[in-house]
């Protein structure tokens, strides 16, 4: 009897639609909070959100992030405030996709996106530089460095809501 | 009367020194009272109110004068009704403190809440973030949330340049006044001040040029927030990412202990580079201060013009790159061919190990080695060995009863941190006597100022010694006493008051420079100083003796290794056919040297850059900067101090010792040593003064008070705890149990002739081939000039700003004339190393010709 029940289950599955998908032609959508490859975000005007504070690197348990900062000026502005990331690198073989960097970021500049197709033939290729990580300039925005009005972007950290 | 009192802190009894304030007293026993405005090196002001404690004294019965006792027989404590600032209260017997009570905790919370009302929340971009006293103390004692309304925050300018080296962020400033008090109390430069009142209170610079002090960088260290940042480091790295490497400043005889904060950098090929230079606490040397030259003068270590490979002249006379083994062979061949016809010169930036290997090479070359040091401006290494200051001398111990004589030196330009310490000693009550041919900045803190003509220097010291020579003296016979006595019996006593002051001093320290003196005159001056110290009995104990203001970081070490300025002079007088020059830019600094090198048959130079000296050379060897290798320097107080490699090597450059050792090996010498420590072991076995020293012993350290750095950033700012070694001082001969003193009469210089004398002087921010590479300091470097006395200028028909030609020993120099009342008559003051043109290193007679107009020169 048990034998029949077992085969019945098997036969039932034969007629069901297969769960296998034909990657890479087909892709299964990931969950909203899936943690894939990082992206560096921009404000609507094109300025980079990243201020080069290196807190992501400090939070990183795998020591995968490398940040070097430099100073903004109104003639060549990358981000609001005084500081921006001159170098921003993430070593994707080291990264464990824990998302601590995202939690540590004071400007919500680094976000783990949904891209998970990461493969490399070389260790050096696994190091994603700032050019590779940064989002494209949004429509209506300007690429960095920008020439900006003096005194307009004096603050690195966006205004916080009144703590009530 | 005992020197300690007993106080009770949080129920525990402690013995503390009398007169100490409560913050220091608690700190001494490991109890932290948080502070912002208080700094252990500054006078307390009680401005920030962070150090509030509950304080009680033993109640005294006014009728009997005895302490009141309660029923149990314990003394009654009378508590202050309100919290007291611990920094402004000094300890007294029986005092009781509570530092953790509810009232104190609430007080601290309220102060922090208040300090943070307008402090910006930009810790992520702040250079201080991570080593910030405000951040740390807020975490430790802060209230967690604020009752103040966020929209009421005051917004102020965040990018205010105070000069070109320091930026001020007005929002971050918590008005502790550490920076203004540092400038007023420690430096005495009135350059920073408060402006406005109350919440509008802000720091402004009130000098022109702005922030005009040689010590500006120190304000960023002691700033308890990120309000002051340096141009050099701004956003260079986060503090927790930096690796601290102990090193020693390569510029002046003070030998400041430094920490090089290093970090890897993409722009430096992914290698570790020095991001900033910070002071390292050594209470025996620089305390916690450094000057701006030491702080910002590190850029030469990784400058793009660094020499990367050995260069050798080919048949057509061009310098071309070659491999190391080829140059070793070529040098060895030349040395063998020239035999004893070789001269060796070592620079003051060479470490003891470099100089030792250079000496070994010279010994292998045959003949008696001719070992010159550079700059060759000061004589008297033997005098220092005899009567140098006693071991464990601390300039910060000099106070009432001490006399400090500073002679023939523009002290602030030549040894800034000693200047700072002498100035503070004067503030504490030490008497400072300044003797020079012209006014210097130290004059304003001096009890007596003596201005003499340059040729009278020895006479001034003799006139101090002469009155002390009555009687047989304590030295007995056979040590030159009699000769000195008969020589000085008719000496004119010109400065009787000052002579008395020096003779009656409890402690006497003499700082001796060489301004306006030739090498022979300086040798006599050193002996005259030794005579004075020996005759007045100020030798052989701490805080007494001679400190030479040597013209470089390791001049003392060079003397110890057998190099001398006299040998350099001899090399100039009888030039060798073959020169081996270690590190020094002799041709760039001295026209006589340039001429000598031109006439030489073969010149070998180790250099960091293509200096004029290197351009003269037949073989140029790339040497490593102080930042890339290990070694030791011996400072003006004879303290041997270690430095460690901070950066990776650049190109094929090698440390000088390795280069010299490899050539020695080619000459049939021993196999090259593998590390600097091995050479130092060799030195310690063969140089008597260094016996018993080794790298491990030089690296010893002990807890120092005040305890700055480490976990207690709030206490002293970000100066660093010393884990790299406090160094060892070798004792002077006068400290022996039965010292053998010898005095001798000194020759006074022949009076100056009518003509003008060219007097080379030092300026701190010069264009020496290393410091020049720090481009951010260029604005502090004066334009080349020659300074004239108004009378001389009138006679020559010169006015301020005229172009003049100085003719000296067949060479001509063209400079801009500067006429000022402070300049001594009969002398033309010519700063060294201000232009690319070589000048002179020792005084010489000169003639001056005015250039009538620029067109004429071109025509």
Coordinates of N, CA and C in Angstrom, one line a residue, chain A residues 6-131:
Chain A
X6 N 3.6 5.9 -2.5 CA 4.9 6.6 -2.9 C 4.9 6.9 -4.4
X7 N 4.6 5.9 -5.2 CA 4.6 6.1 -6.7 C 3.6 7.1 -7.1
X8 N 2.5 7.2 -6.4 CA 1.4 8.1 -6.7 C 2.0 9.5 -6.6
X9 N 2.7 9.8 -5.5 CA 3.3 11.1 -5.3 C 4.3 11.4 -6.5
X10 N 5.1 10.4 -6.8 CA 6.0 10.6 -7.9 C 5.3 11.0 -9.2
X11 N 4.2 10.2 -9.5 CA 3.4 10.4 -10.8 C 2.8 11.8 -10.8
X12 N 2.3 12.2 -9.6 CA 1.6 13.5 -9.5 C 2.6 14.6 -9.9
X13 N 3.9 14.5 -9.4 CA 4.9 15.5 -9.7 C 5.3 15.5 -11.2
X14 N 5.2 14.3 -11.8 CA 5.5 14.3 -13.2 C 4.6 15.2 -14.0
X15 N 3.4 15.3 -13.6 CA 2.5 16.2 -14.4 C 2.5 17.6 -13.9
X16 N 3.1 17.9 -12.8 CA 3.2 19.3 -12.4 C 4.2 20.1 -13.2
X17 N 4.0 21.4 -13.2 CA 5.0 22.3 -13.9 C 6.3 22.3 -13.2
X18 N 7.4 22.1 -13.9 CA 8.8 22.0 -13.2 C 9.1 23.4 -12.5
X19 N 9.9 23.3 -11.4 CA 10.3 24.5 -10.7 C 11.6 25.0 -11.3
X20 N 12.3 24.2 -12.0 CA 13.6 24.6 -12.6 C 13.3 25.8 -13.6
X21 N 14.2 26.8 -13.5 CA 14.1 27.8 -14.5 C 15.4 27.9 -15.3
X22 N 15.3 28.4 -16.4 CA 16.4 28.3 -17.4 C 17.3 29.6 -17.2
X23 N 18.1 29.6 -16.1 CA 19.0 30.7 -15.9 C 20.2 30.5 -16.9
X24 N 20.7 31.5 -17.5 CA 20.4 32.9 -17.3 C 19.3 33.5 -18.2
X25 N 18.7 32.6 -19.1 CA 17.6 33.2 -20.0 C 16.5 33.7 -19.1
X26 N 16.2 32.9 -18.1 CA 15.1 33.2 -17.2 C 15.7 33.6 -15.8
X27 N 15.1 34.5 -15.1 CA 15.6 34.8 -13.8 C 14.4 34.9 -12.8
X28 N 14.6 34.4 -11.6 CA 13.6 34.4 -10.6 C 13.7 35.8 -9.9
X29 N 12.6 36.5 -9.7 CA 12.8 37.8 -9.1 C 13.2 37.6 -7.6
X30 N 14.0 38.5 -7.1 CA 14.5 38.4 -5.7 C 13.6 39.1 -4.8
X31 N 13.7 38.8 -3.5 CA 12.9 39.5 -2.6 C 13.3 41.0 -2.4
X32 N 12.4 41.8 -1.9 CA 12.6 43.2 -1.8 C 13.9 43.5 -1.0
X33 N 14.1 42.7 0.1 CA 15.2 43.0 1.0 C 16.4 42.2 0.7
X34 N 16.5 41.6 -0.5 CA 17.6 40.8 -0.9 C 18.9 41.6 -0.9
X35 N 20.0 41.0 -0.4 CA 21.2 41.8 -0.3 C 22.2 41.3 -1.4
X36 N 22.3 42.1 -2.5 CA 23.2 41.7 -3.5 C 24.3 42.7 -3.6
X37 N 24.8 43.0 -4.8 CA 25.9 43.9 -5.0 C 25.5 45.3 -4.6
X38 N 26.5 46.0 -4.0 CA 26.3 47.4 -3.5 C 26.1 48.4 -4.7
X39 N 25.4 49.5 -4.4 CA 25.4 50.6 -5.3 C 25.6 51.9 -4.5
X40 N 26.3 52.8 -5.0 CA 26.5 54.1 -4.4 C 25.4 55.1 -4.9
X41 N 24.6 55.7 -4.1 CA 23.5 56.4 -4.6 C 23.8 57.9 -4.8
X42 N 23.0 58.5 -5.6 CA 23.1 60.0 -5.8 C 21.8 60.7 -5.4
X43 N 22.0 62.0 -5.1 CA 20.8 62.8 -4.9 C 20.2 63.1 -6.2
X44 N 19.0 63.7 -6.2 CA 18.3 64.0 -7.5 C 19.1 65.0 -8.4
X45 N 19.9 65.9 -7.7 CA 20.7 66.8 -8.6 C 22.0 66.2 -9.1
X46 N 22.2 65.0 -8.8 CA 23.4 64.3 -9.3 C 24.5 64.2 -8.3
X47 N 24.5 65.0 -7.2 CA 25.6 64.9 -6.2 C 25.6 63.5 -5.6
X48 N 26.8 63.1 -5.2 CA 26.9 61.8 -4.6 C 26.5 61.9 -3.2
X49 N 25.8 60.8 -2.7 CA 25.4 60.8 -1.3 C 26.6 60.5 -0.4
X50 N 27.5 59.7 -1.0 CA 28.7 59.3 -0.2 C 29.5 60.4 0.2
X51 N 29.9 60.6 1.5 CA 30.7 61.7 2.0 C 32.1 61.2 2.4
X52 N 32.4 59.9 2.1 CA 33.8 59.4 2.3 C 34.1 59.3 3.8
X53 N 33.1 59.0 4.7 CA 33.4 59.0 6.1 C 34.0 57.7 6.5
X54 N 34.0 56.7 5.7 CA 34.7 55.4 6.0 C 34.0 54.6 7.1
X55 N 32.8 55.0 7.5 CA 32.1 54.2 8.6 C 31.7 52.8 8.1
X56 N 31.4 52.7 6.8 CA 31.1 51.4 6.2 C 32.3 50.5 6.3
X57 N 33.5 51.1 6.0 CA 34.7 50.3 6.1 C 35.0 49.8 7.6
X58 N 34.6 50.7 8.5 CA 34.8 50.4 9.9 C 33.9 49.3 10.3
X59 N 32.6 49.4 9.8 CA 31.6 48.4 10.2 C 31.8 47.1 9.5
X60 N 32.5 47.0 8.4 CA 32.6 45.8 7.6 C 33.4 44.7 8.4
X61 N 32.7 43.6 8.6 CA 33.4 42.5 9.3 C 34.4 41.7 8.5
X62 N 34.3 41.9 7.2 CA 35.2 41.2 6.3 C 36.3 42.1 5.7
X63 N 36.4 43.3 6.2 CA 37.4 44.2 5.7 C 37.5 44.4 4.2
X64 N 36.3 44.4 3.6 CA 36.2 44.4 2.2 C 36.1 45.8 1.6
X65 N 35.9 46.8 2.4 CA 35.7 48.2 1.8 C 36.9 49.0 2.1
X66 N 37.3 49.8 1.1 CA 38.4 50.7 1.2 C 38.0 52.1 0.7
X67 N 38.1 53.1 1.6 CA 37.7 54.5 1.3 C 38.8 55.4 1.5
X68 N 39.0 56.3 0.5 CA 40.0 57.4 0.7 C 39.2 58.7 0.5
X69 N 39.3 59.6 1.4 CA 38.5 60.8 1.3 C 39.3 62.0 0.8
X70 N 38.6 63.0 0.3 CA 39.3 64.3 -0.1 C 38.3 65.4 0.1
X71 N 38.8 66.6 -0.2 CA 38.0 67.8 0.2 C 37.2 68.3 -1.0
X72 N 36.0 68.6 -0.9 CA 35.2 69.3 -1.9 C 35.5 70.7 -2.0
X73 N 35.2 71.3 -3.1 CA 35.2 72.8 -3.2 C 34.0 73.1 -4.1
X74 N 33.6 74.4 -4.1 CA 32.4 74.8 -4.9 C 32.8 74.7 -6.4
X75 N 34.0 74.7 -6.7 CA 34.4 74.6 -8.1 C 34.4 73.1 -8.6
X76 N 34.7 72.2 -7.7 CA 34.6 70.8 -8.0 C 33.9 70.1 -6.9
X77 N 32.6 70.0 -7.0 CA 31.9 69.4 -5.9 C 31.4 68.0 -6.3
X78 N 31.7 67.0 -5.4 CA 31.2 65.7 -5.6 C 30.0 65.4 -4.7
X79 N 30.0 65.9 -3.5 CA 29.0 65.6 -2.6 C 28.7 66.8 -1.7
X80 N 27.6 66.9 -1.0 CA 27.3 68.0 -0.2 C 28.3 68.0 1.0
X81 N 28.6 69.2 1.5 CA 29.6 69.3 2.6 C 31.0 69.3 2.1
X82 N 31.9 69.1 3.1 CA 33.4 69.3 2.8 C 34.1 68.1 2.3
X83 N 33.5 66.9 2.5 CA 34.3 65.7 2.3 C 33.6 64.8 1.3
X84 N 34.4 64.2 0.4 CA 33.8 63.2 -0.5 C 34.8 62.0 -0.6
X85 N 34.3 60.9 -1.2 CA 35.1 59.7 -1.4 C 35.9 59.8 -2.7
X86 N 37.2 60.0 -2.6 CA 38.1 60.0 -3.7 C 38.2 58.6 -4.3
X87 N 38.4 57.7 -3.4 CA 38.5 56.3 -3.8 C 37.4 55.5 -3.0
X88 N 36.7 54.7 -3.7 CA 35.8 53.8 -3.0 C 35.8 52.5 -3.6
X89 N 36.3 51.5 -2.9 CA 36.4 50.1 -3.5 C 35.8 49.1 -2.6
X90 N 35.2 48.1 -3.2 CA 34.7 47.0 -2.4 C 35.2 45.7 -3.1
X91 N 35.8 44.9 -2.3 CA 36.3 43.6 -2.8 C 35.2 42.6 -2.7
X92 N 34.7 42.2 -3.8 CA 33.5 41.4 -3.8 C 33.7 39.9 -3.4
X93 N 35.0 39.5 -3.5 CA 35.3 38.2 -3.0 C 35.3 38.2 -1.4
X94 N 35.7 39.3 -0.9 CA 35.8 39.3 0.6 C 34.4 39.6 1.2
X95 N 33.5 40.3 0.4 CA 32.2 40.7 1.0 C 31.4 39.5 1.3
X96 N 30.7 39.6 2.5 CA 29.8 38.5 2.9 C 28.4 38.9 2.8
X97 N 28.1 40.1 2.2 CA 26.8 40.6 2.0 C 25.9 40.7 3.2
X98 N 26.5 41.1 4.3 CA 25.8 41.2 5.6 C 25.0 42.4 5.7
X99 N 25.4 43.5 5.0 CA 24.6 44.7 5.0 C 25.0 45.6 6.1
X100 N 26.0 45.3 6.9 CA 26.4 46.2 8.0 C 26.8 47.6 7.4
X101 N 27.4 47.6 6.2 CA 27.8 48.9 5.7 C 26.6 49.8 5.4
X102 N 25.5 49.2 5.0 CA 24.3 49.9 4.7 C 23.8 50.5 6.0
X103 N 23.9 49.7 7.1 CA 23.4 50.2 8.4 C 24.2 51.3 9.0
X104 N 25.6 51.2 8.7 CA 26.5 52.2 9.2 C 26.4 53.6 8.5
X105 N 26.0 53.5 7.3 CA 26.1 54.8 6.4 C 25.2 55.9 7.0
X106 N 25.8 57.0 7.3 CA 25.0 58.1 7.8 C 24.1 58.9 6.8
X107 N 24.4 58.6 5.5 CA 23.7 59.4 4.4 C 22.9 58.4 3.5
X108 N 22.8 57.2 3.9 CA 22.1 56.2 3.0 C 22.7 56.2 1.6
X109 N 24.0 56.3 1.6 CA 24.6 56.3 0.3 C 24.9 54.9 -0.3
X110 N 25.2 54.0 0.6 CA 25.5 52.7 0.1 C 24.3 51.8 0.4
X111 N 23.9 51.1 -0.7 CA 22.7 50.2 -0.6 C 23.0 48.9 -1.3
X112 N 22.6 47.8 -0.6 CA 22.8 46.5 -1.3 C 21.7 46.3 -2.2
X113 N 22.0 46.2 -3.5 CA 20.9 46.1 -4.5 C 20.7 44.6 -4.8
X114 N 20.0 44.4 -5.9 CA 19.5 43.0 -6.2 C 20.4 42.3 -7.2
X115 N 21.5 42.9 -7.6 CA 22.4 42.2 -8.5 C 23.2 41.1 -7.8
X116 N 23.1 39.9 -8.3 CA 23.8 38.8 -7.6 C 24.7 38.1 -8.5
X117 N 24.7 38.5 -9.8 CA 25.5 37.7 -10.8 C 27.0 38.2 -10.7
X118 N 27.7 37.7 -9.8 CA 29.1 38.2 -9.6 C 30.0 37.0 -9.8
X119 N 30.8 37.1 -10.9 CA 31.8 36.0 -11.0 C 33.1 36.6 -11.7
X120 N 34.2 36.1 -11.3 CA 35.5 36.8 -11.7 C 36.5 35.7 -12.2
X121 N 37.3 36.1 -13.1 CA 38.4 35.2 -13.5 C 39.7 35.6 -12.8
X122 N 39.6 36.7 -12.1 CA 40.9 37.3 -11.5 C 40.5 37.9 -10.2
X123 N 41.4 37.9 -9.2 CA 41.2 38.5 -7.9 C 41.0 40.0 -8.1
X124 N 41.8 40.6 -9.0 CA 41.8 42.0 -9.1 C 40.4 42.5 -9.7
X125 N 39.9 41.6 -10.6 CA 38.6 42.0 -11.2 C 37.5 42.1 -10.1
X126 N 37.7 41.4 -9.0 CA 36.7 41.4 -8.0 C 36.6 42.7 -7.2
X127 N 37.6 43.5 -7.4 CA 37.6 44.8 -6.6 C 36.8 45.8 -7.5
X128 N 35.6 46.1 -6.9 CA 34.7 47.1 -7.6 C 35.1 48.5 -7.2
X129 N 35.4 49.3 -8.2 CA 35.8 50.7 -7.9 C 34.6 51.6 -7.8
X130 N 34.8 52.8 -7.5 CA 33.7 53.8 -7.4 C 32.9 53.9 -8.7
X131 N 33.7 53.9 -9.8 CA 33.0 54.1 -11.1 C 32.0 52.9 -11.4

